[in-house]
Amino acid sequence: MCIKALDRKTILFGIGINNIRPEEALNKIIRLSRSSESSYVVTPNAAHIVTLQQDKEFKAAYENAALVLPDGFSIRLASLLIGKPVRTRCA
């Protein structure tokens, strides 16, 4: 089992996106890299959101990720339009 981020999450399109600042993300990635447990980070973009709606294994990979960090302006814009803004994108 991988280390889970205990951060604030914003639910967008059925997935929890870590709503943290870039420096917080970097610190968590450094801590994860020093851990003896395996973990991974995913970076949703518009294409991933479409795939997540149709592919259960792909969605499970997102659900088990240590961090889910937005990648791409479309995710940031969508979060603003629906009133659940994520702090920033990681691109």
Short mmCIF file of C-alpha atoms in Angstrom, two decimals:
data_model
loop_
_atom_site.label_atom_id
_atom_site.label_comp_id
_atom_site.label_asym_id
_atom_site.label_seq_id
_atom_site.Cartn_x
_atom_site.Cartn_y
_atom_site.Cartn_z
CA MET A 1 0.00 0.00 0.00
CA CYS A 2 1.37 3.43 -0.87
CA ILE A 3 1.58 6.43 1.41
CA LYS A 4 -1.53 8.55 1.00
CA ALA A 5 -1.50 12.33 1.05
CA LEU A 6 -3.58 13.68 3.91
CA ASP A 7 -4.18 17.00 2.16
CA ARG A 8 -7.21 18.93 1.22
CA LYS A 9 -8.78 17.40 -1.85
CA THR A 10 -11.13 18.89 -4.38
CA ILE A 11 -13.44 16.42 -6.07
CA LEU A 12 -13.61 17.08 -9.80
CA PHE A 13 -15.13 14.69 -12.33
CA GLY A 14 -15.27 11.95 -9.71
CA ILE A 15 -11.62 12.08 -8.66
CA GLY A 16 -9.98 13.71 -5.65
CA ILE A 17 -7.35 16.25 -6.67
CA ASN A 18 -4.89 17.36 -4.03
CA ASN A 19 -5.49 21.06 -3.57
CA ILE A 20 -2.03 22.10 -2.43
CA ARG A 21 0.55 24.69 -3.41
CA PRO A 22 3.48 23.65 -5.65
CA GLU A 23 5.96 23.89 -2.77
CA GLU A 24 3.76 21.60 -0.67
CA ALA A 25 3.62 19.11 -3.55
CA LEU A 26 7.39 19.21 -3.91
CA ASN A 27 7.89 18.58 -0.18
CA LYS A 28 5.50 15.62 -0.29
CA ILE A 29 7.23 14.15 -3.33
CA ILE A 30 10.58 14.44 -1.57
CA ARG A 31 9.16 12.68 1.50
CA LEU A 32 7.63 9.96 -0.68
CA SER A 33 10.95 9.42 -2.46
CA ARG A 34 12.65 8.81 0.89
CA SER A 35 10.07 6.25 1.97
CA SER A 36 10.66 2.53 1.66
CA GLU A 37 7.11 2.11 0.31
CA SER A 38 6.32 2.35 -3.37
CA SER A 39 4.14 5.25 -4.44
CA TYR A 40 3.35 7.32 -7.47
CA VAL A 41 1.94 10.68 -8.51
CA VAL A 42 -0.64 11.21 -11.25
CA THR A 43 -1.34 14.42 -13.13
CA PRO A 44 -4.84 14.57 -14.61
CA ASN A 45 -5.48 16.48 -17.79
CA ALA A 46 -8.56 16.70 -20.02
CA ALA A 47 -7.75 13.46 -21.87
CA HIS A 48 -7.32 11.60 -18.58
CA ILE A 49 -10.69 12.84 -17.33
CA VAL A 50 -12.40 11.29 -20.37
CA THR A 51 -10.50 8.01 -19.90
CA LEU A 52 -11.28 7.96 -16.17
CA GLN A 53 -15.00 7.92 -16.96
CA GLN A 54 -14.63 4.77 -19.11
CA ASP A 55 -11.67 2.76 -17.78
CA LYS A 56 -12.02 1.21 -14.31
CA GLU A 57 -8.36 0.20 -14.06
CA PHE A 58 -7.21 3.69 -14.99
CA LYS A 59 -9.55 5.15 -12.37
CA ALA A 60 -8.25 2.69 -9.77
CA ALA A 61 -4.71 3.88 -10.51
CA TYR A 62 -5.83 7.44 -9.75
CA GLU A 63 -7.60 6.35 -6.58
CA ASN A 64 -4.43 4.64 -5.31
CA ALA A 65 -2.01 7.44 -6.18
CA ALA A 66 -0.11 9.13 -3.37
CA LEU A 67 -0.74 12.51 -4.98
CA VAL A 68 -3.13 13.71 -7.69
CA LEU A 69 -1.83 17.02 -9.03
CA PRO A 70 -3.64 18.93 -11.80
CA ASP A 71 -1.84 19.19 -15.11
CA GLY A 72 -3.18 21.48 -17.72
CA PHE A 73 -5.13 24.69 -17.86
CA SER A 74 -8.37 22.89 -18.69
CA ILE A 75 -8.48 21.28 -15.21
CA ARG A 76 -7.76 24.62 -13.54
CA LEU A 77 -10.41 26.39 -15.64
CA ALA A 78 -13.02 23.68 -15.02
CA SER A 79 -12.39 23.90 -11.28
CA LEU A 80 -12.97 27.65 -11.37
CA LEU A 81 -16.12 27.37 -13.51
CA ILE A 82 -17.79 24.89 -11.16
CA GLY A 83 -16.79 26.80 -8.04
CA LYS A 84 -14.24 24.30 -6.69
CA PRO A 85 -10.94 26.00 -7.55
CA VAL A 86 -7.70 24.08 -7.28
CA ARG A 87 -4.80 26.23 -6.16
CA THR A 88 -2.61 25.75 -9.18
CA ARG A 89 -1.65 23.39 -11.95
CA CYS A 90 1.66 21.59 -12.03
CA ALA A 91 2.48 22.00 -15.72
#
